[in-house]
Amino acid sequence: MAHGSTRPTSRDVAQAAGVSQAAVSLVLGDKWRGRVSETTAERVRQAARELGYRPNLAARNLRLGHTRTVLLVVPALTTEFFAGVYTGAARIAAHHGFGVVLYPSPEGIGPARDPFASAQAALDGVIASSMAADALTAIRGDQLPLVMLDSDPTGSLGAATVNLDIADGVRQVAEHLLGLGHRRILHLAADIASWTFEARARELATRLRETPGTTLLTVRAPISIDDALTATTTALATQGPRPTAIVCDDDKLAAGAYKAVRRLGLRIPDDISVTGLDDLALATALDPELTTVRLDAELFGERGMQALLAVLEGREPQEGDIPVQLVVRGSTAPPSTP
């Protein structure tokens, strides 16, 4: 074992395996084939494992000309969703000897200052949410190996695109509400120019159009509880038959809708049903608990990092959108009035 708390060195590994330091470098740098035997290579790997030796990646990468660092560009961390995306990406990255630098766009969306003197020199690749596309362009991340998250696969900047099956999530919400008998729907849409939100609006409109007798009113609000409260209050105060269900693009928008409904003296779900999308911790903090679509943020991050590794290695990334699931809770019920 290494002495005390001293970090083991390649010399310690060489002594334990009975080989030279040069052999240790060849084996752990995966350049040993044809230079040392398979038996010797395995002895070096075993010694490194037992000692808990980690190669000095920084020094090795300077020689290789790569930093083994990936930039994850996301909107400002205003929900735990993107923290989950980071956790998943970092887990896969660490397994492959990469580090992940998290770069939130300061205003959530829009341009951001380049954190690197030269992104191309400092980074091996970028994973970016389409919600932070302006920030990505500002740091010239689109000139590096790039994987886009929640982006239109047909018009993506990236070498690969990884998506959640958001359309299916919206489809599940629509079928749930229609099945309960709802026909007058208010869509509380996120006021963000992003493919993922455009896809939600398009899918909801398509589903409702397929059922005779439905009406759809759309209002937009930035993703904040106060903005959602204002937009919902205004929409519900308009003349004509009141919507019997509110479909929200995000759980935080749903929280604002809850407040608006209550201030108008209405009850959820007795007078009006509400649905969200994300399944954040907030969804079960609300009363009644929110019917919403669960998105696996960590799996999203994992798939994003796996796709980038495939791009860097010249392989085809895994295809297919990540499944999502409607979670039915207490905020939806059949409408009280036809």
Short mmCIF file of C-alpha atoms in Angstrom, two decimals:
data_model
loop_
_atom_site.label_atom_id
_atom_site.label_comp_id
_atom_site.label_asym_id
_atom_site.label_seq_id
_atom_site.Cartn_x
_atom_site.Cartn_y
_atom_site.Cartn_z
CA MET A 1 0.00 0.00 0.00
CA ALA A 2 1.01 3.66 -0.33
CA HIS A 3 2.63 5.14 2.76
CA GLY A 4 0.25 7.01 5.09
CA SER A 5 -2.00 9.40 3.21
CA THR A 6 0.53 10.03 0.44
CA ARG A 7 -0.99 9.70 -3.00
CA PRO A 8 0.49 6.65 -4.78
CA THR A 9 2.77 7.40 -7.74
CA SER A 10 3.62 5.56 -10.93
CA ARG A 11 6.91 4.59 -9.24
CA ASP A 12 4.90 2.79 -6.50
CA VAL A 13 2.93 0.94 -9.19
CA ALA A 14 6.15 0.02 -11.02
CA GLN A 15 7.72 -1.38 -7.83
CA ALA A 16 4.57 -3.36 -6.93
CA ALA A 17 4.34 -4.85 -10.42
CA GLY A 18 8.09 -5.40 -10.82
CA VAL A 19 8.31 -3.33 -14.01
CA SER A 20 9.75 0.02 -15.13
CA GLN A 21 7.86 3.33 -14.82
CA ALA A 22 7.92 3.50 -18.62
CA ALA A 23 5.98 0.20 -18.75
CA VAL A 24 3.43 1.59 -16.27
CA SER A 25 2.94 4.66 -18.51
CA LEU A 26 2.48 2.48 -21.59
CA VAL A 27 -0.07 0.21 -19.91
CA LEU A 28 -2.13 2.92 -18.20
CA GLY A 29 -1.97 5.09 -21.33
CA ASP A 30 -3.31 2.08 -23.30
CA LYS A 31 -0.26 2.05 -25.61
CA TRP A 32 1.27 -1.23 -24.40
CA ARG A 33 0.19 -3.61 -27.18
CA GLY A 34 3.21 -4.99 -29.00
CA ARG A 35 5.54 -3.46 -26.39
CA VAL A 36 4.77 -5.39 -23.21
CA SER A 37 3.04 -8.74 -22.74
CA GLU A 38 -0.63 -9.16 -21.85
CA THR A 39 0.46 -10.80 -18.57
CA THR A 40 2.64 -7.82 -17.64
CA ALA A 41 -0.09 -5.35 -18.60
CA GLU A 42 -2.58 -7.14 -16.34
CA ARG A 43 -0.02 -7.16 -13.49
CA VAL A 44 0.37 -3.37 -13.84
CA ARG A 45 -3.40 -2.81 -13.91
CA GLN A 46 -3.83 -5.04 -10.82
CA ALA A 47 -1.11 -3.14 -8.93
CA ALA A 48 -2.69 0.21 -9.87
CA ARG A 49 -6.09 -1.00 -8.65
CA GLU A 50 -4.72 -2.31 -5.34
CA LEU A 51 -2.77 0.91 -4.68
CA GLY A 52 -5.68 3.13 -5.72
CA TYR A 53 -3.39 4.83 -8.26
CA ARG A 54 -4.90 7.47 -10.54
CA PRO A 55 -2.75 8.75 -13.42
CA ASN A 56 -2.11 12.48 -13.40
CA LEU A 57 -4.59 13.27 -16.15
CA ALA A 58 -3.60 16.92 -16.30
CA ALA A 59 0.05 16.09 -17.07
CA ARG A 60 -0.88 13.29 -19.45
CA ASN A 61 -3.39 15.45 -21.30
CA LEU A 62 -0.87 18.24 -21.82
CA ARG A 63 1.21 15.71 -23.71
CA LEU A 64 -1.79 14.42 -25.64
CA GLY A 65 -3.06 17.90 -26.50
CA HIS A 66 -6.48 17.24 -24.93
CA THR A 67 -7.89 18.38 -21.61
CA ARG A 68 -10.50 15.60 -21.30
CA THR A 69 -12.93 18.33 -20.29
CA VAL A 70 -16.49 18.73 -21.54
CA LEU A 71 -18.62 21.86 -21.20
CA LEU A 72 -22.30 21.42 -20.31
CA VAL A 73 -24.21 24.57 -21.36
CA VAL A 74 -27.60 24.95 -19.69
CA PRO A 75 -30.06 27.70 -18.78
CA ALA A 76 -29.61 29.23 -15.32
CA LEU A 77 -30.02 26.59 -12.62
CA THR A 78 -33.50 27.68 -11.57
CA THR A 79 -34.84 24.13 -11.26
CA GLU A 80 -33.35 20.85 -10.14
CA PHE A 81 -33.92 19.42 -13.63
CA PHE A 82 -30.62 20.69 -15.03
CA ALA A 83 -28.82 19.69 -11.84
CA GLY A 84 -30.01 16.16 -12.64
CA VAL A 85 -28.77 16.47 -16.22
CA TYR A 86 -25.34 17.49 -14.85
CA THR A 87 -25.29 14.58 -12.36
CA GLY A 88 -25.97 12.05 -15.12
CA ALA A 89 -23.44 13.56 -17.53
CA ALA A 90 -20.74 13.79 -14.84
CA ARG A 91 -21.30 10.15 -13.81
CA ILE A 92 -20.63 8.85 -17.33
CA ALA A 93 -17.77 11.35 -17.85
CA ALA A 94 -15.97 10.27 -14.67
CA HIS A 95 -16.19 6.63 -15.75
CA HIS A 96 -14.25 7.58 -18.90
CA GLY A 97 -11.72 9.90 -17.25
CA PHE A 98 -13.44 13.13 -18.36
CA GLY A 99 -14.46 16.11 -16.28
CA VAL A 100 -17.60 18.19 -16.85
CA VAL A 101 -17.65 21.97 -16.42
CA LEU A 102 -21.16 23.30 -15.89
CA TYR A 103 -21.85 26.60 -17.62
CA PRO A 104 -25.21 28.18 -16.86
CA SER A 105 -26.21 31.12 -19.03
CA PRO A 106 -26.55 33.96 -16.47
CA GLU A 107 -29.97 35.14 -17.62
CA GLY A 108 -31.32 31.66 -18.21
CA ILE A 109 -31.43 32.27 -21.94
CA GLY A 110 -29.52 34.68 -24.14
CA PRO A 111 -25.81 35.41 -24.63
CA ALA A 112 -23.22 34.82 -21.94
CA ARG A 113 -19.57 35.75 -21.50
CA ASP A 114 -17.00 33.25 -22.76
CA PRO A 115 -15.51 31.64 -19.62
CA PHE A 116 -12.43 30.53 -21.54
CA ALA A 117 -9.72 32.49 -23.31
CA SER A 118 -10.19 29.95 -26.08
CA ALA A 119 -12.92 27.34 -25.80
CA GLN A 120 -11.35 25.34 -28.62
CA ALA A 121 -8.05 25.04 -26.75
CA ALA A 122 -9.62 24.34 -23.36
CA LEU A 123 -12.33 21.83 -24.25
CA ASP A 124 -12.76 18.50 -25.99
CA GLY A 125 -16.47 18.92 -26.61
CA VAL A 126 -19.75 20.54 -25.61
CA ILE A 127 -23.19 19.30 -24.54
CA ALA A 128 -25.79 22.07 -24.77
CA SER A 129 -29.49 22.55 -24.13
CA SER A 130 -31.33 24.28 -26.97
CA MET A 131 -32.67 26.68 -24.31
CA ALA A 132 -29.12 28.04 -24.02
CA ALA A 133 -28.36 28.17 -27.75
CA ASP A 134 -27.41 31.87 -27.72
CA ALA A 135 -24.88 31.28 -24.96
CA LEU A 136 -23.48 28.37 -26.94
CA THR A 137 -22.93 30.57 -30.01
CA ALA A 138 -21.35 33.31 -27.89
CA ILE A 139 -18.62 30.96 -26.64
CA ARG A 140 -18.20 29.48 -30.14
CA GLY A 141 -19.07 26.06 -28.71
CA ASP A 142 -20.74 25.22 -32.01
CA GLN A 143 -17.24 24.98 -33.52
CA LEU A 144 -16.36 22.05 -31.23
CA PRO A 145 -17.64 18.45 -31.18
CA LEU A 146 -21.19 19.17 -30.04
CA VAL A 147 -24.21 17.27 -28.75
CA MET A 148 -27.49 19.16 -28.51
CA LEU A 149 -30.15 18.37 -25.91
CA ASP A 150 -33.88 19.04 -26.44
CA SER A 151 -33.32 20.23 -30.00
CA ASP A 152 -34.92 19.78 -33.37
CA PRO A 153 -33.02 16.81 -34.84
CA THR A 154 -33.58 18.10 -38.38
CA GLY A 155 -32.04 21.53 -37.75
CA SER A 156 -29.57 20.82 -34.96
CA LEU A 157 -26.18 22.51 -34.79
CA GLY A 158 -24.76 19.39 -33.19
CA ALA A 159 -23.11 16.26 -34.51
CA ALA A 160 -25.75 14.41 -32.47
CA THR A 161 -29.05 15.27 -30.78
CA VAL A 162 -30.50 13.67 -27.65
CA ASN A 163 -34.15 14.23 -26.79
CA LEU A 164 -36.72 13.21 -24.25
CA ASP A 165 -39.95 12.02 -25.88
CA ILE A 166 -41.72 15.28 -24.96
CA ALA A 167 -44.35 14.85 -27.69
CA ASP A 168 -45.40 11.55 -26.15
CA GLY A 169 -45.55 13.20 -22.71
CA VAL A 170 -47.93 15.86 -24.03
CA ARG A 171 -49.90 13.12 -25.81
CA GLN A 172 -50.29 11.27 -22.49
CA VAL A 173 -51.51 14.48 -20.78
CA ALA A 174 -54.03 15.19 -23.55
CA GLU A 175 -55.37 11.63 -23.56
CA HIS A 176 -55.70 11.70 -19.74
CA LEU A 177 -57.69 14.95 -19.75
CA LEU A 178 -59.83 14.02 -22.75
CA GLY A 179 -60.54 10.66 -21.14
CA LEU A 180 -61.79 12.46 -18.02
CA GLY A 181 -64.19 14.44 -20.24
CA HIS A 182 -62.38 17.78 -20.51
CA ARG A 183 -63.05 19.73 -23.69
CA ARG A 184 -62.16 23.35 -22.81
CA ILE A 185 -58.40 23.50 -22.28
CA LEU A 186 -56.17 26.42 -21.29
CA HIS A 187 -52.52 25.94 -22.32
CA LEU A 188 -50.17 27.87 -20.04
CA ALA A 189 -47.14 27.89 -22.33
CA ALA A 190 -43.55 28.81 -21.46
CA ASP A 191 -42.68 32.13 -23.10
CA ILE A 192 -39.32 30.88 -24.37
CA ALA A 193 -38.35 30.55 -28.04
CA SER A 194 -37.14 26.96 -27.90
CA TRP A 195 -37.83 23.83 -29.93
CA THR A 196 -38.93 21.83 -26.90
CA PHE A 197 -41.72 24.30 -26.05
CA GLU A 198 -42.77 24.66 -29.69
CA ALA A 199 -43.03 20.84 -29.84
CA ARG A 200 -45.29 20.81 -26.76
CA ALA A 201 -47.67 23.42 -28.20
CA ARG A 202 -47.79 21.68 -31.58
CA GLU A 203 -48.52 18.25 -30.09
CA LEU A 204 -51.23 19.54 -27.74
CA ALA A 205 -53.00 21.41 -30.56
CA THR A 206 -52.82 18.32 -32.80
CA ARG A 207 -54.25 16.00 -30.13
CA LEU A 208 -57.13 18.31 -29.23
CA ARG A 209 -57.98 18.93 -32.90
CA GLU A 210 -58.54 15.20 -33.31
CA THR A 211 -61.38 15.26 -30.72
CA PRO A 212 -64.58 17.04 -31.78
CA GLY A 213 -65.94 19.80 -29.54
CA THR A 214 -62.63 20.82 -27.94
CA THR A 215 -61.44 24.41 -27.56
CA LEU A 216 -57.87 25.47 -26.83
CA LEU A 217 -56.85 28.84 -25.43
CA THR A 218 -53.11 29.52 -25.20
CA VAL A 219 -51.46 32.11 -22.94
CA ARG A 220 -47.73 32.54 -22.50
CA ALA A 221 -45.65 33.33 -19.41
CA PRO A 222 -41.97 33.26 -18.48
CA ILE A 223 -41.18 30.26 -16.26
CA SER A 224 -41.82 31.89 -12.89
CA ILE A 225 -44.61 31.45 -10.36
CA ASP A 226 -45.53 35.16 -10.34
CA ASP A 227 -45.70 35.41 -14.14
CA ALA A 228 -47.79 32.24 -14.31
CA LEU A 229 -50.13 33.64 -11.63
CA THR A 230 -50.66 36.83 -13.64
CA ALA A 231 -51.17 35.08 -16.99
CA THR A 232 -53.60 32.51 -15.55
CA THR A 233 -55.62 35.14 -13.67
CA THR A 234 -56.03 37.19 -16.85
CA ALA A 235 -56.97 34.14 -18.94
CA LEU A 236 -59.59 32.87 -16.47
CA ALA A 237 -61.14 36.35 -16.13
CA THR A 238 -61.97 36.59 -19.85
CA GLN A 239 -65.59 36.34 -21.01
CA GLY A 240 -67.08 33.07 -22.17
CA PRO A 241 -67.14 29.52 -20.78
CA ARG A 242 -64.30 28.93 -18.35
CA PRO A 243 -61.66 26.27 -19.21
CA THR A 244 -62.06 23.08 -17.20
CA ALA A 245 -58.37 22.15 -17.35
CA ILE A 246 -55.03 23.97 -17.47
CA VAL A 247 -52.10 22.27 -19.22
CA CYS A 248 -48.80 23.80 -18.04
CA ASP A 249 -45.45 23.46 -19.85
CA ASP A 250 -43.59 23.22 -16.55
CA ASP A 251 -44.32 22.41 -12.88
CA LYS A 252 -43.32 25.92 -11.81
CA LEU A 253 -45.95 27.36 -14.19
CA ALA A 254 -48.45 24.97 -12.61
CA ALA A 255 -47.63 26.35 -9.15
CA GLY A 256 -48.51 29.83 -10.40
CA ALA A 257 -51.73 28.49 -11.92
CA TYR A 258 -52.65 26.97 -8.53
CA LYS A 259 -52.34 30.39 -6.89
CA ALA A 260 -54.46 32.06 -9.58
CA VAL A 261 -57.20 29.44 -9.31
CA ARG A 262 -57.36 29.76 -5.52
CA ARG A 263 -57.45 33.58 -5.61
CA LEU A 264 -60.43 33.39 -7.92
CA GLY A 265 -62.21 31.27 -5.32
CA LEU A 266 -62.01 28.06 -7.38
CA ARG A 267 -60.90 24.60 -6.25
CA ILE A 268 -58.49 22.09 -7.78
CA PRO A 269 -59.59 19.62 -9.15
CA ASP A 270 -63.30 20.19 -8.33
CA ASP A 271 -63.67 23.32 -10.48
CA ILE A 272 -60.58 23.07 -12.67
CA SER A 273 -57.89 20.45 -13.30
CA VAL A 274 -54.19 21.34 -13.62
CA THR A 275 -51.28 19.38 -15.15
CA GLY A 276 -47.53 20.07 -15.18
CA LEU A 277 -44.47 18.71 -16.92
CA ASP A 278 -41.12 17.74 -15.28
CA ASP A 279 -42.09 16.05 -11.99
CA LEU A 280 -39.88 18.29 -9.89
CA ALA A 281 -39.90 18.04 -6.08
CA LEU A 282 -42.39 20.93 -6.29
CA ALA A 283 -45.01 18.59 -7.80
CA THR A 284 -45.58 16.74 -4.52
CA ALA A 285 -45.19 19.89 -2.40
CA LEU A 286 -48.34 21.33 -4.00
CA ASP A 287 -51.75 20.53 -2.55
CA PRO A 288 -53.35 18.63 -4.14
CA GLU A 289 -50.27 16.90 -5.52
CA LEU A 290 -49.70 17.66 -9.20
CA THR A 291 -50.48 15.37 -12.12
CA THR A 292 -47.39 15.79 -14.29
CA VAL A 293 -45.00 14.10 -16.72
CA ARG A 294 -41.88 12.59 -15.20
CA LEU A 295 -38.69 13.35 -17.11
CA ASP A 296 -35.56 11.37 -16.20
CA ALA A 297 -33.05 14.23 -16.03
CA GLU A 298 -30.11 12.06 -14.96
CA LEU A 299 -30.67 9.58 -17.80
CA PHE A 300 -30.92 12.59 -20.14
CA GLY A 301 -27.47 13.75 -18.96
CA GLU A 302 -26.05 10.23 -19.21
CA ARG A 303 -27.28 9.81 -22.78
CA GLY A 304 -25.93 13.26 -23.69
CA MET A 305 -22.45 12.35 -22.43
CA GLN A 306 -22.57 8.90 -24.07
CA ALA A 307 -23.49 10.57 -27.37
CA LEU A 308 -20.56 12.99 -27.08
CA LEU A 309 -18.13 10.14 -26.34
CA ALA A 310 -19.44 8.40 -29.46
CA VAL A 311 -18.90 11.57 -31.54
CA LEU A 312 -15.35 11.96 -30.18
CA GLU A 313 -14.58 8.31 -30.99
CA GLY A 314 -16.22 8.40 -34.44
CA ARG A 315 -19.05 6.03 -33.48
CA GLU A 316 -22.79 6.36 -34.14
CA PRO A 317 -24.60 7.53 -30.97
CA GLN A 318 -27.54 5.52 -29.62
CA GLU A 319 -30.78 6.41 -31.40
CA GLY A 320 -34.27 6.87 -30.01
CA ASP A 321 -35.85 9.41 -27.68
CA ILE A 322 -35.87 8.80 -23.92
CA PRO A 323 -39.33 7.62 -22.73
CA VAL A 324 -41.33 9.82 -20.34
CA GLN A 325 -44.22 8.90 -18.05
CA LEU A 326 -47.44 10.58 -16.94
CA VAL A 327 -47.81 10.49 -13.16
CA VAL A 328 -51.46 10.93 -12.19
CA ARG A 329 -52.03 12.60 -8.82
CA GLY A 330 -54.77 14.65 -7.18
CA SER A 331 -54.87 17.73 -9.42
CA THR A 332 -56.98 16.16 -12.18
CA ALA A 333 -60.57 14.89 -12.11
CA PRO A 334 -63.61 14.88 -14.42
CA PRO A 335 -65.00 18.38 -15.06
CA SER A 336 -67.84 19.44 -12.72
CA THR A 337 -69.69 21.10 -15.61
CA PRO A 338 -70.08 19.65 -19.09
#
